[in-house]
Amino acid sequence: MVTATATDQLCKNFINGEWVESKSTKIFERRNPANNDEVVARIPLSTREEMKRAIAAAKTAFPAWRDTPAPNRGKILFKVVRIMEEQKEELARLLTREEGKALKDALGEVQRAINIAEFMAGEARRINGETLPSETTKTFTYTIRQPLGVVGAITPWNFPIAIPIWKITPALVYGNTVVLKPAELTPLCALRIAEIFAEAGLPAGVLNVVLGTGEEVGDELVQNPLVHGLSFTGSTDIGCKIYASGAQQQKKVQCEMGGKNPVVILADADLKMAVESVAGGAFASTGQRCTASSRVVVEEQVADQFVEMLVERTRTFAVGDGLQAGMEMGPSVDETQMNTVLKYIEIGKNEGELRSGGARLTGPKYDKGWFVAPTIFDKVKPNSRIAQEEIFGPVVSVIRVKDFDEALEVANSVRYGLSSSIYSTDSNKIFEFIDKIETGMTHVNSPTVGGEAHVPFGGTKQSSIGPHEVGHGAMDFYTDTKVVYLDYTGRKRESSQK
Ligand code: NAD
């Protein structure tokens, strides 16, 4: 086993199948967000030159990988699945130490990554084009799917295993080579992924990982002309910039970005079920999910009862070091993120009625980490900042409305359009909600979070640009379509002749 993820050493980049020391003198120390005494990783903030080398390695590896029969590419992915299954617990523990989410959520994330890798391995035998009837006689018209070449994957810290896997596995199965630039805060998960692919027999240069900042190595992936596809997940502001730069250079770009996801609760809803769903959707993973339930839009008639029940449930929401048994919520990912959350809580105190939480957690269990209490604001106005801006923390805003029409209007009144859900037993209203809600994913009587391995994942409005990720549709992004006209008349045809 290579020592790429040993915590006492400076991490290395993975370039051309080798663990390569960075020449950079800039070092970033990552600490466990639940226990700041523990150094989890020391990583180099690599240079642009090092990223260029990784891109060149991916370019060199591309022709042989493209020419490897797709089912053989799939077999390597099946090995990745087997290794991840064997190491599931260990991977989840690494994830929790590095990112902070509760172990049960980390296990769920690893399982999701396994499911996605398994689905994508199977896709190797389902790469399909179309055959089409031709306008002319003796002509065979069809399409084939071809890889883009080198694909750059830029990923955030909040799903440090699942998101890299849902970009890397389709990219590879369709014949691309990849350079991954993971978030600075979660390097070890990315390096473990590289180790697993290497162990599964992936040829050198087909997957490369370079650690460093978005401004330097991330930007090199965006600017480098050898990169033909860019798959980005992160904030809307960065994603929009990357999309614009990529477009100027005729790169194919896909961006999955922020969210401000509403849960609509109608008066006829099963409130017990809705409360459990909102608590989990808002506070699990510390609210650090793009699909987190951050707005609850509730009909006035049941609002008092709902809020009382939610406050009661929040009182018992178990917060602490995610590695400890029974935890439901861990810390914010770092001090900066915690301070952002606390800043929004202060803003919220002028915008709504604080009903729960509202401060950093203190005491022996919390003092070494970045813990914020799960926070509920009631009677928030739909246009206030805490109801409009992505907080990315355990803060939920309750917005009271008079009826279904107002609920729908409020639910749609943000720039984002990632996920949503509705709690109701009225099928007419449910179907109208499904028709009119402006989100890429919607859930009925279930939380805003989650997704299945073979089902597309993505949003609308300012949450997503480009084709959705995950599922068979991933082929739309990771391949180009080539159209073939094959004339079998065996002679020159007049242009007017059919
Ligand atoms: P971020 O935008 O700060 O960073 C994401 C990645 O982009 C990181 O690897 C970062 O280093 C890199 N980056 C930053 N600047 C760059 C630049 N100029 N050029 C190239 N790369 C650059 O986001 P984050 O804080 O890591 O993640 C949180 C955000 O991600 C939230 O907004 C969340 O909603 C979003 N997210 C979206 C989805 C989705 O599928 N829609 C999933 C998870 C997270």
XYZ file of C-alpha atoms and ligand atoms in Angstrom:
542
model
C 0.000 0.000 0.000
C 1.399 3.421 -0.896
C 1.576 5.979 1.848
C -0.369 8.629 -0.013
C -2.820 9.043 2.833
C -0.541 8.638 5.843
C -1.283 11.632 8.049
C 2.273 12.158 9.309
C 3.658 12.805 5.852
C 3.259 15.551 3.327
C 0.742 14.306 0.759
C 1.877 13.673 -2.794
C 0.197 14.237 -6.110
C -0.770 11.262 -8.251
C 0.596 11.868 -11.730
C 1.108 9.328 -14.475
C 0.599 6.406 -12.108
C 3.173 7.612 -9.599
C 3.126 9.402 -6.263
C 5.022 12.583 -6.959
C 6.309 15.044 -4.375
C 5.297 18.617 -5.080
C 7.999 21.268 -5.450
C 5.713 23.817 -3.819
C 6.811 25.343 -0.539
C 3.252 26.352 0.301
C 1.759 23.800 2.694
C -1.801 23.565 3.959
C -2.486 21.705 7.176
C -5.899 20.085 7.420
C -7.229 19.422 10.898
C -10.133 17.303 12.057
C -13.076 19.737 12.235
C -14.380 17.937 15.337
C -10.997 18.039 17.074
C -8.594 20.756 16.040
C -5.684 19.113 17.906
C -5.600 16.355 15.304
C -3.763 17.005 12.059
C -5.483 14.917 9.403
C -3.319 15.847 6.434
C -0.556 18.139 5.307
C -0.876 18.973 1.657
C 1.197 20.928 -0.820
C -0.524 23.747 -2.668
C 0.885 22.555 -5.970
C 2.069 24.739 -8.794
C 0.584 25.406 -12.197
C 3.566 23.535 -13.707
C 2.628 20.416 -11.739
C -0.937 20.624 -12.991
C 0.407 21.020 -16.545
C 2.400 17.822 -16.068
C -0.690 15.940 -14.906
C -2.696 17.195 -17.883
C 0.102 16.174 -20.254
C 0.160 12.691 -18.664
C -3.600 12.385 -19.173
C -3.188 13.494 -22.783
C -0.495 10.881 -23.416
C -2.571 8.127 -21.796
C -5.679 9.009 -23.775
C -5.229 7.128 -27.115
C -4.575 3.740 -25.514
C -7.419 4.172 -23.036
C -9.815 5.316 -25.769
C -8.872 2.230 -27.789
C -9.348 -0.152 -24.859
C -12.660 -1.946 -25.470
C -15.297 -0.365 -23.266
C -16.238 -3.645 -21.487
C -12.584 -3.980 -20.453
C -12.683 -0.445 -19.081
C -15.820 -1.488 -17.193
C -14.034 -4.487 -15.655
C -11.556 -2.164 -13.941
C -14.484 -0.233 -12.522
C -16.021 -3.444 -11.188
C -12.728 -4.050 -9.351
C -12.960 -0.531 -7.924
C -16.431 -1.435 -6.642
C -15.119 -4.587 -4.962
C -12.254 -2.736 -3.259
C -14.551 0.032 -2.060
C -16.954 -2.543 -0.641
C -14.098 -4.223 1.249
C -12.905 -0.874 2.595
C -16.288 0.715 3.179
C -15.970 1.235 6.924
C -12.390 2.524 6.649
C -13.345 4.948 3.866
C -16.279 6.256 5.878
C -14.095 6.817 8.933
C -11.553 8.697 6.839
C -14.362 10.822 5.415
C -15.707 11.669 8.873
C -12.276 12.595 10.244
C -11.576 14.809 7.277
C -14.965 16.390 6.519
C -16.792 15.974 9.819
C -20.149 14.428 8.884
C -21.623 11.794 11.195
C -20.348 8.281 10.516
C -23.786 7.040 9.455
C -23.921 9.787 6.802
C -20.357 8.979 5.742
C -21.299 5.307 5.366
C -24.298 6.388 3.301
C -22.058 8.515 1.083
C -19.582 5.670 0.524
C -22.435 3.301 -0.312
C -23.788 5.833 -2.804
C -20.344 6.079 -4.408
C -20.177 2.270 -4.628
C -23.618 2.135 -6.244
C -22.667 4.799 -8.782
C -19.390 3.068 -9.649
C -21.267 -0.220 -10.070
C -23.873 1.346 -12.346
C -21.178 3.068 -14.410
C -19.173 -0.160 -14.722
C -22.276 -1.713 -16.287
C -22.645 1.267 -18.600
C -19.484 0.070 -20.341
C -21.717 -2.464 -22.133
C -24.452 0.054 -22.910
C -22.649 2.817 -24.807
C -25.095 3.280 -27.594
C -25.571 5.448 -30.656
C -28.591 5.616 -32.947
C -29.345 4.205 -36.377
C -31.565 6.453 -38.454
C -33.411 5.933 -41.735
C -31.651 7.845 -44.496
C -33.290 10.275 -46.933
C -31.358 8.563 -49.728
C -31.323 4.969 -50.896
C -28.438 2.644 -50.060
C -27.194 4.869 -47.296
C -26.635 3.744 -43.755
C -26.930 6.627 -41.303
C -25.943 6.236 -37.702
C -24.259 7.916 -34.757
C -21.455 6.808 -32.479
C -20.343 8.176 -29.112
C -16.738 9.169 -28.705
C -14.813 10.403 -25.660
C -13.904 14.082 -25.316
C -10.228 13.430 -24.453
C -8.829 14.866 -21.222
C -11.515 15.801 -18.712
C -10.888 18.014 -15.693
C -12.927 17.314 -12.551
C -13.120 20.079 -9.943
C -14.872 18.998 -6.756
C -16.089 20.487 -3.454
C -15.422 19.234 0.074
C -18.943 18.314 1.158
C -19.203 14.954 -0.669
C -15.482 14.189 -1.045
C -15.988 10.565 -2.088
C -19.330 10.461 -3.902
C -18.804 13.512 -6.123
C -15.321 12.589 -7.413
C -16.649 9.061 -8.072
C -19.682 10.329 -9.985
C -17.406 12.351 -12.232
C -14.466 9.968 -12.593
C -16.425 6.777 -13.285
C -18.494 8.014 -16.267
C -15.502 9.919 -17.644
C -13.414 6.732 -17.620
C -16.056 4.327 -18.799
C -16.727 6.452 -21.896
C -13.007 6.481 -22.690
C -11.773 9.827 -21.345
C -8.737 10.356 -19.177
C -9.085 12.492 -16.062
C -7.308 15.031 -13.903
C -9.025 15.551 -10.558
C -8.585 18.736 -8.537
C -10.265 18.051 -5.191
C -11.164 20.694 -2.608
C -8.249 21.744 -0.401
C -10.202 20.712 2.724
C -10.648 17.050 1.740
C -7.477 15.842 0.040
C -7.236 12.417 1.678
C -10.526 11.133 0.295
C -9.358 12.060 -3.214
C -5.986 10.373 -2.734
C -7.664 7.208 -1.415
C -9.780 7.153 -4.544
C -6.634 7.350 -6.688
C -5.071 4.510 -4.663
C -8.139 2.351 -5.209
C -8.158 2.912 -8.976
C -4.439 2.132 -9.134
C -4.988 -1.067 -7.134
C -7.790 -2.009 -9.525
C -5.304 -1.893 -12.413
C -6.075 1.445 -14.080
C -3.198 2.222 -16.483
C -0.786 5.037 -15.647
C -1.920 8.529 -16.588
C -5.607 7.633 -17.016
C -6.486 9.189 -13.644
C -4.361 11.906 -12.061
C -4.911 13.898 -8.870
C -3.309 17.268 -8.179
C -3.726 18.983 -4.802
C -3.845 22.740 -4.511
C -5.925 25.865 -4.738
C -8.702 26.654 -7.156
C -7.000 29.883 -8.160
C -3.823 28.112 -9.266
C -4.189 24.434 -10.182
C -7.972 24.634 -10.624
C -7.563 27.576 -12.947
C -4.902 25.722 -14.954
C -7.449 22.971 -15.633
C -9.870 25.629 -16.832
C -7.327 27.433 -19.029
C -5.248 24.565 -20.412
C -6.029 23.902 -24.098
C -5.336 20.151 -23.720
C -8.410 19.830 -21.479
C -11.555 19.322 -23.530
C -14.186 18.791 -20.852
C -14.651 20.330 -17.411
C -17.008 18.961 -14.811
C -17.324 21.298 -11.842
C -19.297 21.037 -8.609
C -19.170 23.910 -6.145
C -20.576 27.356 -5.504
C -22.629 29.235 -8.080
C -20.253 32.215 -8.170
C -17.175 30.112 -9.001
C -19.130 27.840 -11.344
C -20.387 30.760 -13.426
C -16.837 32.090 -13.841
C -15.549 28.664 -14.854
C -18.391 28.215 -17.312
C -17.643 31.568 -18.954
C -13.879 30.887 -19.235
C -14.428 27.376 -20.499
C -16.917 28.541 -23.120
C -14.442 31.115 -24.444
C -12.070 28.258 -25.145
C -14.728 25.989 -26.657
C -14.472 23.503 -23.795
C -17.487 21.439 -22.903
C -18.404 22.542 -19.356
C -20.839 21.197 -16.814
C -21.458 22.983 -13.507
C -23.479 21.736 -10.534
C -23.806 24.544 -8.030
C -25.667 25.919 -5.027
C -29.177 25.436 -3.700
C -31.797 26.974 -1.402
C -34.182 24.076 -1.270
C -37.763 24.450 -0.070
C -39.943 21.945 1.760
C -43.601 22.842 1.261
C -45.887 21.604 4.031
C -49.603 21.817 3.381
C -52.241 21.732 6.098
C -53.254 18.157 5.233
C -49.699 16.793 5.576
C -48.577 14.081 7.951
C -46.752 16.495 10.262
C -44.817 13.854 12.164
C -43.290 12.608 8.939
C -42.640 16.162 7.721
C -40.870 17.132 10.956
C -38.548 14.136 10.817
C -37.769 14.919 7.194
C -37.077 18.607 7.794
C -34.819 17.896 10.783
C -32.784 15.374 8.775
C -32.780 17.473 5.595
C -31.742 20.641 7.404
C -29.317 19.428 10.064
C -27.784 16.098 8.996
C -24.376 16.597 7.360
C -24.471 19.920 9.302
C -26.667 21.374 6.552
C -23.632 21.252 4.277
C -25.449 19.665 1.370
C -26.366 21.332 -1.888
C -29.786 19.698 -1.449
C -30.172 20.652 2.239
C -33.682 21.674 3.322
C -33.031 25.318 4.145
C -36.536 26.785 3.740
C -39.765 25.375 5.121
C -42.834 26.913 3.521
C -45.776 25.982 5.707
C -49.494 26.736 5.580
C -50.505 29.079 8.403
C -53.175 26.716 9.803
C -50.570 24.150 10.892
C -47.541 26.422 11.295
C -47.647 26.751 15.116
C -48.013 23.018 15.564
C -45.299 22.237 13.015
C -42.784 24.658 14.535
C -43.421 23.322 18.069
C -42.823 19.784 16.851
C -39.670 20.762 14.943
C -38.246 22.600 17.969
C -38.954 19.535 20.097
C -37.245 17.197 17.604
C -34.242 19.524 17.336
C -33.746 19.398 21.100
C -32.808 15.726 20.799
C -30.804 16.011 17.560
C -27.474 14.453 18.565
C -24.552 16.780 17.768
C -20.908 15.888 18.319
C -17.816 14.224 16.903
C -19.158 12.259 13.955
C -17.018 9.245 14.853
C -18.876 8.759 18.127
C -21.799 6.369 18.151
C -25.271 7.759 17.708
C -24.319 11.179 16.319
C -26.728 12.766 13.853
C -24.732 15.928 13.115
C -21.042 16.819 13.168
C -19.209 20.157 13.019
C -18.939 22.770 10.275
C -16.144 21.832 7.909
C -13.776 24.570 9.160
C -13.618 27.810 11.096
C -14.385 29.953 8.041
C -17.545 27.991 7.287
C -18.591 28.127 10.939
C -18.097 31.903 10.977
C -20.212 32.230 7.826
C -22.992 30.289 9.538
C -22.706 32.406 12.708
C -22.802 35.565 10.573
C -26.054 34.421 8.961
C -27.470 33.541 12.377
C -26.829 37.128 13.505
C -28.519 38.409 10.329
C -31.414 36.024 11.000
C -31.973 37.422 14.475
C -33.225 40.611 12.770
C -35.140 38.755 10.080
C -37.107 36.127 11.974
C -37.997 34.692 15.383
C -35.193 32.523 16.740
C -36.837 29.333 18.046
C -33.872 27.009 18.543
C -30.066 27.127 18.571
C -28.620 30.414 17.381
C -25.046 30.085 18.662
C -21.802 28.164 18.658
C -21.906 25.121 20.921
C -19.576 25.202 23.919
C -18.430 22.749 26.568
C -15.859 19.936 26.710
C -17.600 17.988 23.950
C -17.460 20.921 21.549
C -14.591 23.248 22.428
C -12.043 21.664 20.097
C -14.326 21.680 17.069
C -16.425 23.998 14.918
C -19.862 23.141 16.276
C -22.953 25.288 15.779
C -26.320 24.424 17.327
C -29.065 23.364 14.920
C -30.961 26.600 14.425
C -34.584 27.361 13.570
C -35.954 30.757 12.598
C -39.727 31.168 12.386
C -41.838 33.863 10.658
C -39.104 34.655 8.130
C -40.066 36.867 5.177
C -39.491 35.200 1.794
C -37.263 38.012 0.515
C -35.004 38.214 3.586
C -31.358 37.242 3.291
C -31.581 34.020 5.304
C -34.418 32.908 3.018
C -32.575 33.795 -0.183
C -28.868 33.064 0.298
C -27.206 29.672 0.615
C -25.920 29.417 4.209
C -24.482 25.894 4.025
C -25.001 25.229 7.701
C -27.583 23.843 10.145
C -29.998 26.761 9.818
C -33.584 26.473 8.648
C -36.025 29.308 7.930
C -39.753 28.754 8.381
C -41.876 30.911 6.090
C -45.614 30.978 6.785
C -48.057 31.254 3.868
C -51.832 31.481 3.543
C -52.407 28.780 0.897
C -50.953 26.472 -1.739
C -50.624 29.172 -4.425
C -48.596 31.391 -2.144
C -46.490 28.403 -1.081
C -45.591 27.689 -4.691
C -44.776 31.331 -5.381
C -42.521 31.529 -2.300
C -40.860 28.198 -3.076
C -39.934 29.519 -6.544
C -38.808 32.966 -5.373
C -35.044 32.254 -5.218
C -32.259 32.259 -7.801
C -31.526 28.583 -7.178
C -33.425 25.557 -8.509
C -31.784 22.384 -7.250
C -34.186 20.319 -5.140
C -37.535 20.640 -3.378
C -40.153 18.594 -1.618
C -43.841 18.721 -0.753
C -45.698 17.145 2.157
C -49.385 16.692 1.426
C -52.046 14.035 0.887
C -53.867 16.014 -1.837
C -52.877 14.415 -5.136
C -54.153 17.346 -7.220
C -51.914 19.799 -5.385
C -49.004 17.377 -5.439
C -49.210 17.050 -9.218
C -49.564 20.805 -9.682
C -46.496 21.261 -7.479
C -44.535 18.768 -9.584
C -45.548 20.690 -12.736
C -44.734 24.170 -11.448
C -41.860 23.888 -8.984
C -38.707 25.328 -10.540
C -36.185 22.726 -9.385
C -34.301 20.004 -11.199
C -35.326 17.393 -8.624
C -38.438 17.199 -6.473
C -39.588 14.801 -3.774
C -43.100 13.954 -2.636
C -43.523 13.163 1.052
C -39.780 12.596 1.361
C -36.794 14.860 2.140
C -35.094 17.221 -0.355
C -31.844 15.294 -0.021
C -30.459 12.155 -1.620
C -30.438 10.595 -5.029
C -30.116 7.187 -6.623
C -27.135 5.829 -8.496
C -28.830 5.364 -11.848
C -31.045 8.454 -11.734
C -29.980 11.865 -13.114
C -28.862 14.437 -10.553
C -28.955 18.179 -11.160
C -30.850 21.414 -11.018
C -32.209 24.313 -12.983
C -31.936 28.138 -12.760
C -28.647 29.134 -11.086
C -28.050 25.676 -9.603
C -26.840 23.964 -12.777
C -25.448 24.571 -16.222
C -25.079 21.757 -18.732
C -26.393 18.194 -18.803
C -27.301 16.528 -15.496
C -24.798 14.198 -13.858
C -25.222 10.530 -12.851
C -27.241 7.856 -14.654
C -27.241 6.947 -18.328
C -27.535 10.644 -19.258
C -23.953 11.203 -18.044
C -23.011 10.000 -21.518
C -24.346 13.290 -22.927
C -21.628 15.207 -21.168
C -18.721 12.772 -21.346
C -19.014 11.951 -25.043
C -19.326 13.738 -28.354
C -21.704 12.423 -30.979
C -20.239 11.536 -34.368
C -22.662 11.200 -37.286
C -21.842 8.682 -40.018
C -23.311 8.616 -43.575
C -22.244 5.399 -45.262
C -23.062 5.206 -48.998
C -23.104 1.626 -50.338
C -24.193 2.296 -53.933
C -20.597 1.783 -55.100
C -20.830 4.657 -57.626
C -20.914 8.421 -57.777
C -24.340 9.723 -56.983
C -25.820 12.853 -58.584
C -26.654 15.431 -55.950
C -30.345 15.433 -56.936
C -30.525 11.634 -56.984
C -32.185 9.890 -54.102
P -16.229 26.292 -4.127
O -16.939 26.851 -5.300
O -15.571 27.238 -3.207
O -15.092 25.276 -4.596
C -15.363 24.136 -5.379
C -14.088 23.685 -6.056
O -13.687 24.687 -7.002
C -12.887 23.520 -5.109
O -12.114 22.419 -5.505
C -12.115 24.809 -5.327
O -10.741 24.713 -5.006
C -12.332 25.041 -6.804
N -12.141 26.423 -7.265
C -12.314 27.562 -6.561
N -12.006 28.628 -7.326
C -11.647 28.161 -8.537
C -11.214 28.775 -9.751
N -11.115 30.101 -9.867
N -10.905 27.986 -10.797
C -11.016 26.638 -10.704
N -11.405 26.008 -9.581
C -11.727 26.751 -8.504
O -17.294 25.367 -3.355
P -17.115 24.589 -1.988
O -17.128 25.576 -0.854
O -15.992 23.615 -2.072
O -18.466 23.717 -1.959
C -19.676 24.199 -1.510
C -20.576 24.581 -2.676
O -20.746 23.464 -3.546
C -21.990 24.956 -2.233
O -22.416 26.089 -2.941
C -22.812 23.734 -2.624
O -24.181 23.993 -2.841
C -22.122 23.303 -3.869
N -22.436 21.897 -4.185
C -23.252 21.635 -5.229
C -23.607 20.320 -5.541
C -24.501 20.009 -6.709
O -24.483 18.876 -7.183
N -25.295 20.952 -7.185
C -23.090 19.265 -4.784
C -22.251 19.581 -3.711
C -21.920 20.894 -3.423
